[in-house]
PDB file of C-alpha atoms in Angstrom:
ATOM      1  CA  UNK A   1     -54.144 -71.217  35.848  1.00  0.00           C
ATOM      2  CA  UNK A   2     -53.752 -72.039  39.561  1.00  0.00           C
ATOM      3  CA  UNK A   3     -50.574 -70.900  41.304  1.00  0.00           C
ATOM      4  CA  UNK A   4     -48.864 -72.937  44.036  1.00  0.00           C
ATOM      5  CA  UNK A   5     -45.946 -72.134  46.323  1.00  0.00           C
ATOM      6  CA  UNK A   6     -43.929 -75.133  47.511  1.00  0.00           C
ATOM      7  CA  UNK A   7     -41.288 -74.701  50.196  1.00  0.00           C
ATOM      8  CA  UNK A   8     -38.476 -77.186  50.562  1.00  0.00           C
ATOM      9  CA  UNK A   9     -38.910 -77.865  46.846  1.00  0.00           C
ATOM     10  CA  UNK A  10     -35.328 -78.872  46.148  1.00  0.00           C
ATOM     11  CA  UNK A  11     -35.575 -82.501  47.234  1.00  0.00           C
ATOM     12  CA  UNK A  12     -37.669 -85.273  48.749  1.00  0.00           C
ATOM     13  CA  UNK A  13     -41.349 -84.664  49.391  1.00  0.00           C
ATOM     14  CA  UNK A  14     -41.140 -81.060  48.182  1.00  0.00           C
ATOM     15  CA  UNK A  15     -39.623 -81.979  44.830  1.00  0.00           C
ATOM     16  CA  UNK A  16     -42.088 -84.830  44.261  1.00  0.00           C
ATOM     17  CA  UNK A  17     -45.063 -82.650  45.150  1.00  0.00           C
ATOM     18  CA  UNK A  18     -43.868 -79.713  43.055  1.00  0.00           C
ATOM     19  CA  UNK A  19     -43.312 -81.830  39.946  1.00  0.00           C
ATOM     20  CA  UNK A  20     -46.677 -83.541  40.401  1.00  0.00           C
ATOM     21  CA  UNK A  21     -48.409 -80.168  40.650  1.00  0.00           C
ATOM     22  CA  UNK A  22     -46.551 -78.976  37.551  1.00  0.00           C
ATOM     23  CA  UNK A  23     -47.560 -82.070  35.597  1.00  0.00           C
ATOM     24  CA  UNK A  24     -51.172 -81.366  36.568  1.00  0.00           C
ATOM     25  CA  UNK A  25     -51.004 -77.863  35.103  1.00  0.00           C
ATOM     26  CA  UNK A  26     -50.179 -75.684  38.108  1.00  0.00           C
ATOM     27  CA  UNK A  27     -47.818 -72.738  37.961  1.00  0.00           C
ATOM     28  CA  UNK A  28     -45.377 -73.452  40.796  1.00  0.00           C
ATOM     29  CA  UNK A  29     -43.007 -71.239  42.752  1.00  0.00           C
ATOM     30  CA  UNK A  30     -40.119 -73.376  43.999  1.00  0.00           C
ATOM     31  CA  UNK A  31     -38.684 -72.180  47.298  1.00  0.00           C
ATOM     32  CA  UNK A  32     -35.653 -73.557  49.122  1.00  0.00           C
ATOM     33  CA  UNK A  33     -32.206 -72.628  50.298  1.00  0.00           C
ATOM     34  CA  UNK A  34     -30.221 -74.087  47.373  1.00  0.00           C
ATOM     35  CA  UNK A  35     -30.866 -72.529  43.979  1.00  0.00           C
ATOM     36  CA  UNK A  36     -29.103 -75.304  42.042  1.00  0.00           C
ATOM     37  CA  UNK A  37     -31.403 -78.074  43.268  1.00  0.00           C
ATOM     38  CA  UNK A  38     -34.476 -75.891  42.744  1.00  0.00           C
ATOM     39  CA  UNK A  39     -33.496 -75.606  39.075  1.00  0.00           C
ATOM     40  CA  UNK A  40     -33.234 -79.405  38.961  1.00  0.00           C
ATOM     41  CA  UNK A  41     -36.811 -79.630  40.264  1.00  0.00           C
ATOM     42  CA  UNK A  42     -37.902 -77.176  37.560  1.00  0.00           C
ATOM     43  CA  UNK A  43     -36.384 -79.181  34.688  1.00  0.00           C
ATOM     44  CA  UNK A  44     -38.881 -79.738  31.896  1.00  0.00           C
ATOM     45  CA  UNK A  45     -41.241 -76.976  33.064  1.00  0.00           C
ATOM     46  CA  UNK A  46     -39.485 -73.714  32.111  1.00  0.00           C
ATOM     47  CA  UNK A  47     -42.681 -71.759  31.486  1.00  0.00           C
ATOM     48  CA  UNK A  48     -44.519 -72.891  34.613  1.00  0.00           C
ATOM     49  CA  UNK A  49     -41.917 -72.423  37.344  1.00  0.00           C
ATOM     50  CA  UNK A  50     -40.417 -69.621  39.367  1.00  0.00           C
ATOM     51  CA  UNK A  51     -37.246 -70.425  41.301  1.00  0.00           C
ATOM     52  CA  UNK A  52     -36.886 -68.336  44.453  1.00  0.00           C
ATOM     53  CA  UNK A  53     -34.018 -69.157  46.828  1.00  0.00           C
ATOM     54  CA  UNK A  54     -35.586 -68.779  50.261  1.00  0.00           C
ATOM     55  CA  UNK A  55     -34.724 -69.272  53.919  1.00  0.00           C
ATOM     56  CA  UNK A  56     -38.154 -69.759  55.476  1.00  0.00           C
ATOM     57  CA  UNK A  57     -36.824 -68.995  58.960  1.00  0.00           C
ATOM     58  CA  UNK A  58     -36.060 -65.409  57.898  1.00  0.00           C
ATOM     59  CA  UNK A  59     -38.906 -62.921  57.627  1.00  0.00           C
ATOM     60  CA  UNK A  60     -37.422 -60.795  54.857  1.00  0.00           C
ATOM     61  CA  UNK A  61     -36.709 -63.883  52.755  1.00  0.00           C
ATOM     62  CA  UNK A  62     -40.309 -65.114  53.034  1.00  0.00           C
ATOM     63  CA  UNK A  63     -41.736 -61.678  52.242  1.00  0.00           C
ATOM     64  CA  UNK A  64     -39.498 -61.529  49.160  1.00  0.00           C
ATOM     65  CA  UNK A  65     -40.727 -64.962  48.076  1.00  0.00           C
ATOM     66  CA  UNK A  66     -44.380 -63.962  48.061  1.00  0.00           C
ATOM     67  CA  UNK A  67     -43.615 -60.579  46.514  1.00  0.00           C
ATOM     68  CA  UNK A  68     -41.895 -62.405  43.648  1.00  0.00           C
ATOM     69  CA  UNK A  69     -44.815 -64.780  43.139  1.00  0.00           C
ATOM     70  CA  UNK A  70     -47.374 -61.961  43.083  1.00  0.00           C
ATOM     71  CA  UNK A  71     -45.182 -59.922  40.736  1.00  0.00           C
ATOM     72  CA  UNK A  72     -45.017 -62.831  38.277  1.00  0.00           C
ATOM     73  CA  UNK A  73     -48.486 -64.377  38.499  1.00  0.00           C
ATOM     74  CA  UNK A  74     -50.596 -61.974  40.547  1.00  0.00           C
ATOM     75  CA  UNK A  75     -51.999 -64.587  42.920  1.00  0.00           C
ATOM     76  CA  UNK A  76     -51.346 -67.511  45.262  1.00  0.00           C
ATOM     77  CA  UNK A  77     -53.926 -70.288  45.218  1.00  0.00           C
ATOM     78  CA  UNK A  78     -52.073 -73.023  47.121  1.00  0.00           C
ATOM     79  CA  UNK A  79     -49.248 -73.011  49.676  1.00  0.00           C
ATOM     80  CA  UNK A  80     -47.582 -76.321  50.500  1.00  0.00           C
ATOM     81  CA  UNK A  81     -45.757 -75.581  53.747  1.00  0.00           C
ATOM     82  CA  UNK A  82     -43.258 -78.389  53.355  1.00  0.00           C
ATOM     83  CA  UNK A  83     -39.810 -77.126  54.403  1.00  0.00           C
ATOM     84  CA  UNK A  84     -38.473 -78.855  57.491  1.00  0.00           C
ATOM     85  CA  UNK A  85     -35.291 -79.892  59.235  1.00  0.00           C
ATOM     86  CA  UNK A  86     -33.986 -81.987  62.094  1.00  0.00           C
ATOM     87  CA  UNK A  87     -30.747 -82.618  63.958  1.00  0.00           C
ATOM     88  CA  UNK A  88     -29.107 -85.845  65.077  1.00  0.00           C
ATOM     89  CA  UNK A  89     -30.831 -87.829  67.824  1.00  0.00           C
ATOM     90  CA  UNK A  90     -29.849 -86.217  71.124  1.00  0.00           C
ATOM     91  CA  UNK A  91     -31.070 -86.772  74.707  1.00  0.00           C
ATOM     92  CA  UNK A  92     -32.839 -83.676  76.010  1.00  0.00           C
ATOM     93  CA  UNK A  93     -30.232 -83.015  78.707  1.00  0.00           C
ATOM     94  CA  UNK A  94     -27.615 -82.662  75.955  1.00  0.00           C
ATOM     95  CA  UNK A  95     -29.792 -80.733  73.496  1.00  0.00           C
ATOM     96  CA  UNK A  96     -28.279 -77.312  72.806  1.00  0.00           C
ATOM     97  CA  UNK A  97     -30.218 -74.080  72.512  1.00  0.00           C
ATOM     98  CA  UNK A  98     -28.705 -73.487  69.071  1.00  0.00           C
ATOM     99  CA  UNK A  99     -30.011 -76.862  67.841  1.00  0.00           C
ATOM    100  CA  UNK A 100     -33.444 -76.086  69.303  1.00  0.00           C
ATOM    101  CA  UNK A 101     -33.550 -72.669  67.630  1.00  0.00           C
ATOM    102  CA  UNK A 102     -32.474 -74.133  64.273  1.00  0.00           C
ATOM    103  CA  UNK A 103     -35.305 -76.668  64.235  1.00  0.00           C
ATOM    104  CA  UNK A 104     -37.912 -74.240  65.561  1.00  0.00           C
ATOM    105  CA  UNK A 105     -36.878 -71.628  63.005  1.00  0.00           C
ATOM    106  CA  UNK A 106     -37.439 -73.876  60.007  1.00  0.00           C
ATOM    107  CA  UNK A 107     -40.221 -76.165  61.251  1.00  0.00           C
ATOM    108  CA  UNK A 108     -42.454 -73.655  63.040  1.00  0.00           C
ATOM    109  CA  UNK A 109     -41.429 -70.050  62.406  1.00  0.00           C
ATOM    110  CA  UNK A 110     -41.097 -70.812  58.684  1.00  0.00           C
ATOM    111  CA  UNK A 111     -44.624 -72.214  58.223  1.00  0.00           C
ATOM    112  CA  UNK A 112     -46.034 -69.331  60.276  1.00  0.00           C
ATOM    113  CA  UNK A 113     -44.283 -66.725  58.127  1.00  0.00           C
ATOM    114  CA  UNK A 114     -45.316 -68.417  54.878  1.00  0.00           C
ATOM    115  CA  UNK A 115     -48.917 -68.787  56.032  1.00  0.00           C
ATOM    116  CA  UNK A 116     -49.023 -65.148  57.121  1.00  0.00           C
ATOM    117  CA  UNK A 117     -47.857 -63.935  53.729  1.00  0.00           C
ATOM    118  CA  UNK A 118     -50.174 -66.361  51.928  1.00  0.00           C
ATOM    119  CA  UNK A 119     -53.141 -65.074  53.939  1.00  0.00           C
ATOM    120  CA  UNK A 120     -52.350 -61.515  52.875  1.00  0.00           C
ATOM    121  CA  UNK A 121     -52.539 -62.499  49.212  1.00  0.00           C
ATOM    122  CA  UNK A 122     -55.403 -64.990  49.449  1.00  0.00           C
ATOM    123  CA  UNK A 123     -57.701 -62.632  51.402  1.00  0.00           C
ATOM    124  CA  UNK A 124     -57.546 -60.077  48.586  1.00  0.00           C
ATOM    125  CA  UNK A 125     -58.132 -62.647  45.833  1.00  0.00           C
ATOM    126  CA  UNK A 126     -61.106 -64.644  47.008  1.00  0.00           C
ATOM    127  CA  UNK A 127     -59.422 -67.360  49.053  1.00  0.00           C
ATOM    128  CA  UNK A 128     -56.957 -70.196  48.708  1.00  0.00           C
ATOM    129  CA  UNK A 129     -55.603 -73.337  50.336  1.00  0.00           C
ATOM    130  CA  UNK A 130     -52.727 -74.050  52.702  1.00  0.00           C
ATOM    131  CA  UNK A 131     -51.417 -77.596  53.116  1.00  0.00           C
ATOM    132  CA  UNK A 132     -49.070 -78.086  56.058  1.00  0.00           C
ATOM    133  CA  UNK A 133     -46.566 -80.928  56.129  1.00  0.00           C
ATOM    134  CA  UNK A 134     -46.890 -82.385  59.603  1.00  0.00           C
ATOM    135  CA  UNK A 135     -45.412 -85.746  60.482  1.00  0.00           C
ATOM    136  CA  UNK A 136     -46.174 -88.922  62.345  1.00  0.00           C
ATOM    137  CA  UNK A 137     -44.294 -87.050  65.081  1.00  0.00           C
ATOM    138  CA  UNK A 138     -47.152 -84.527  65.189  1.00  0.00           C
ATOM    139  CA  UNK A 139     -49.077 -87.249  67.025  1.00  0.00           C
ATOM    140  CA  UNK A 140     -46.548 -89.672  68.529  1.00  0.00           C
ATOM    141  CA  UNK A 141     -42.949 -88.652  69.317  1.00  0.00           C
ATOM    142  CA  UNK A 142     -39.684 -90.377  68.625  1.00  0.00           C
ATOM    143  CA  UNK A 143     -37.147 -90.520  71.458  1.00  0.00           C
ATOM    144  CA  UNK A 144     -34.231 -88.074  71.496  1.00  0.00           C
ATOM    145  CA  UNK A 145     -35.973 -85.678  69.084  1.00  0.00           C
ATOM    146  CA  UNK A 146     -37.420 -83.060  71.413  1.00  0.00           C
ATOM    147  CA  UNK A 147     -37.303 -80.104  69.009  1.00  0.00           C
ATOM    148  CA  UNK A 148     -38.678 -82.034  66.036  1.00  0.00           C
ATOM    149  CA  UNK A 149     -41.464 -83.556  68.135  1.00  0.00           C
ATOM    150  CA  UNK A 150     -42.388 -80.209  69.680  1.00  0.00           C
ATOM    151  CA  UNK A 151     -42.458 -78.335  66.379  1.00  0.00           C
ATOM    152  CA  UNK A 152     -44.508 -81.002  64.626  1.00  0.00           C
ATOM    153  CA  UNK A 153     -47.037 -81.049  67.473  1.00  0.00           C
ATOM    154  CA  UNK A 154     -47.116 -77.260  67.153  1.00  0.00           C
ATOM    155  CA  UNK A 155     -47.752 -77.590  63.421  1.00  0.00           C
ATOM    156  CA  UNK A 156     -51.084 -79.197  64.278  1.00  0.00           C
ATOM    157  CA  UNK A 157     -51.960 -76.161  66.374  1.00  0.00           C
ATOM    158  CA  UNK A 158     -50.949 -73.875  63.523  1.00  0.00           C
ATOM    159  CA  UNK A 159     -53.128 -75.854  61.117  1.00  0.00           C
ATOM    160  CA  UNK A 160     -56.141 -75.522  63.417  1.00  0.00           C
ATOM    161  CA  UNK A 161     -55.543 -71.802  63.905  1.00  0.00           C
ATOM    162  CA  UNK A 162     -55.265 -71.203  60.164  1.00  0.00           C
ATOM    163  CA  UNK A 163     -58.420 -73.222  59.533  1.00  0.00           C
ATOM    164  CA  UNK A 164     -60.312 -71.160  62.094  1.00  0.00           C
ATOM    165  CA  UNK A 165     -59.103 -67.774  60.849  1.00  0.00           C
ATOM    166  CA  UNK A 166     -59.465 -68.800  57.231  1.00  0.00           C
ATOM    167  CA  UNK A 167     -63.183 -69.603  57.413  1.00  0.00           C
ATOM    168  CA  UNK A 168     -64.276 -66.030  56.973  1.00  0.00           C
ATOM    169  CA  UNK A 169     -62.001 -65.541  53.967  1.00  0.00           C
ATOM    170  CA  UNK A 170     -62.538 -68.743  51.951  1.00  0.00           C
ATOM    171  CA  UNK A 171     -59.085 -70.010  52.975  1.00  0.00           C
ATOM    172  CA  UNK A 172     -58.916 -73.731  53.671  1.00  0.00           C
ATOM    173  CA  UNK A 173     -56.072 -75.280  55.645  1.00  0.00           C
ATOM    174  CA  UNK A 174     -55.277 -78.957  56.063  1.00  0.00           C
ATOM    175  CA  UNK A 175     -52.369 -81.081  57.211  1.00  0.00           C
ATOM    176  CA  UNK A 176     -50.708 -84.168  55.782  1.00  0.00           C
ATOM    177  CA  UNK A 177     -48.827 -86.311  58.290  1.00  0.00           C
ATOM    178  CA  UNK A 178     -46.229 -88.463  56.565  1.00  0.00           C
ATOM    179  CA  UNK A 179     -44.649 -91.622  57.882  1.00  0.00           C
ATOM    180  CA  UNK A 180     -41.410 -92.801  56.257  1.00  0.00           C
ATOM    181  CA  UNK A 181     -41.807 -91.720  52.639  1.00  0.00           C
ATOM    182  CA  UNK A 182     -38.691 -92.922  50.804  1.00  0.00           C
ATOM    183  CA  UNK A 183     -36.411 -89.889  50.378  1.00  0.00           C
ATOM    184  CA  UNK A 184     -32.785 -89.065  51.061  1.00  0.00           C
ATOM    185  CA  UNK A 185     -33.751 -88.268  54.649  1.00  0.00           C
ATOM    186  CA  UNK A 186     -35.282 -91.691  55.322  1.00  0.00           C
ATOM    187  CA  UNK A 187     -32.558 -93.883  53.839  1.00  0.00           C
ATOM    188  CA  UNK A 188     -31.307 -94.557  57.374  1.00  0.00           C
ATOM    189  CA  UNK A 189     -34.628 -96.217  58.291  1.00  0.00           C
ATOM    190  CA  UNK A 190     -33.556 -99.448  56.643  1.00  0.00           C
ATOM    191  CA  UNK A 191     -30.406 -99.655  58.777  1.00  0.00           C
ATOM    192  CA  UNK A 192     -32.318 -99.165  62.006  1.00  0.00           C
ATOM    193  CA  UNK A 193     -33.580 -96.214  64.045  1.00  0.00           C
ATOM    194  CA  UNK A 194     -34.246 -95.675  67.734  1.00  0.00           C
ATOM    195  CA  UNK A 195     -37.683 -96.914  68.795  1.00  0.00           C
ATOM    196  CA  UNK A 196     -39.961 -95.924  71.665  1.00  0.00           C
ATOM    197  CA  UNK A 197     -38.515 -98.734  73.800  1.00  0.00           C
ATOM    198  CA  UNK A 198     -35.021 -97.357  73.035  1.00  0.00           C
ATOM    199  CA  UNK A 199     -34.094-100.385  70.949  1.00  0.00           C
ATOM    200  CA  UNK A 200     -32.793 -99.857  67.392  1.00  0.00           C
ATOM    201  CA  UNK A 201     -34.767-101.573  64.634  1.00  0.00           C
ATOM    202  CA  UNK A 202     -35.256-101.016  60.875  1.00  0.00           C
ATOM    203  CA  UNK A 203     -38.469 -99.434  59.630  1.00  0.00           C
ATOM    204  CA  UNK A 204     -40.265 -99.772  56.277  1.00  0.00           C
ATOM    205  CA  UNK A 205     -40.618 -96.918  53.790  1.00  0.00           C
ATOM    206  CA  UNK A 206     -42.948 -96.261  50.851  1.00  0.00           C
ATOM    207  CA  UNK A 207     -42.789 -94.474  47.505  1.00  0.00           C
ATOM    208  CA  UNK A 208     -42.817 -90.682  47.976  1.00  0.00           C
ATOM    209  CA  UNK A 209     -45.065 -90.355  44.896  1.00  0.00           C
ATOM    210  CA  UNK A 210     -48.007 -91.428  47.056  1.00  0.00           C
ATOM    211  CA  UNK A 211     -47.447 -88.319  49.179  1.00  0.00           C
ATOM    212  CA  UNK A 212     -47.219 -86.123  46.086  1.00  0.00           C
ATOM    213  CA  UNK A 213     -50.489 -87.586  44.794  1.00  0.00           C
ATOM    214  CA  UNK A 214     -52.140 -86.839  48.147  1.00  0.00           C
ATOM    215  CA  UNK A 215     -50.939 -83.224  48.022  1.00  0.00           C
ATOM    216  CA  UNK A 216     -52.293 -82.889  44.481  1.00  0.00           C
ATOM    217  CA  UNK A 217     -55.646 -84.319  45.576  1.00  0.00           C
ATOM    218  CA  UNK A 218     -55.943 -81.695  48.305  1.00  0.00           C
ATOM    219  CA  UNK A 219     -54.694 -78.894  46.051  1.00  0.00           C
ATOM    220  CA  UNK A 220     -57.350 -79.632  43.428  1.00  0.00           C
ATOM    221  CA  UNK A 221     -60.314 -79.698  45.815  1.00  0.00           C
ATOM    222  CA  UNK A 222     -62.855 -76.867  45.566  1.00  0.00           C
ATOM    223  CA  UNK A 223     -62.488 -74.420  48.435  1.00  0.00           C
ATOM    224  CA  UNK A 224     -65.757 -75.513  50.038  1.00  0.00           C
ATOM    225  CA  UNK A 225     -64.160 -78.919  50.740  1.00  0.00           C
ATOM    226  CA  UNK A 226     -61.188 -79.564  53.009  1.00  0.00           C
ATOM    227  CA  UNK A 227     -59.102 -82.513  54.139  1.00  0.00           C
ATOM    228  CA  UNK A 228     -58.383 -81.364  57.678  1.00  0.00           C
ATOM    229  CA  UNK A 229     -55.895 -84.109  58.552  1.00  0.00           C
ATOM    230  CA  UNK A 230     -54.515 -86.955  56.457  1.00  0.00           C
ATOM    231  CA  UNK A 231     -51.954 -89.599  57.445  1.00  0.00           C
ATOM    232  CA  UNK A 232     -49.958 -91.317  54.697  1.00  0.00           C
ATOM    233  CA  UNK A 233     -47.523 -93.955  55.916  1.00  0.00           C
ATOM    234  CA  UNK A 234     -45.910 -97.306  55.330  1.00  0.00           C
ATOM    235  CA  UNK A 235     -48.521 -99.811  56.481  1.00  0.00           C
ATOM    236  CA  UNK A 236     -46.241-101.693  58.859  1.00  0.00           C
ATOM    237  CA  UNK A 237     -44.280 -98.805  60.352  1.00  0.00           C
ATOM    238  CA  UNK A 238     -44.430 -98.553  64.157  1.00  0.00           C
ATOM    239  CA  UNK A 239     -47.042 -95.848  64.637  1.00  0.00           C
ATOM    240  CA  UNK A 240     -50.223 -97.289  66.127  1.00  0.00           C
ATOM    241  CA  UNK A 241     -49.047 -98.488  69.511  1.00  0.00           C
ATOM    242  CA  UNK A 242     -45.691 -96.739  69.350  1.00  0.00           C
ATOM    243  CA  UNK A 243     -44.443 -96.694  72.930  1.00  0.00           C
TER     244      UNK A 243
END
């Protein structure tokens, strides 16, 4: 049975993807900061889940996560690098170093650490797949979101690096860029968010299950096939031509 690790599995995209993988027969390690919500994600799948409270920005926490997965199932076939964070919209001249370090720690250091530990396991077991959660902001930025924009652009570089290094070891790496999937974090879109012209306007959202289905599609591909980059978004969101 294939084994997947999903970070940020306690809510939103992570929860939807984890439960979709579980329904498809995967064994899934659920990683996130809050143990209580991870157990909510695991409901109905007691024999197929492993709940591991994890802070992806901390090296020892990530190492412990992968140690726990290998101890239980002996392998890692898929990593969904999904955990991410942001802070309130702030002009760059007011953006604090502590806010920058918080976003970089979760959005960039975390995926690096998880990918590093996944590589260690996958190289010894014939390969695997890493799916990175990018964002529309990996291609086009939002105003007043310097750390989020920078880390999501950097995620694309990480994806390319992992793809390159993974070739020799049967490790595939792709990225899914998501635009306004309906989760707790995007509820504000309907009330209006800052646009590239610095006007505030509402934006459409779409059912997060479509993202989960896309993650499952990638996770089930044979390792000689890869979706390098995929964009899943609300059709009418301001993306093409933003700014």
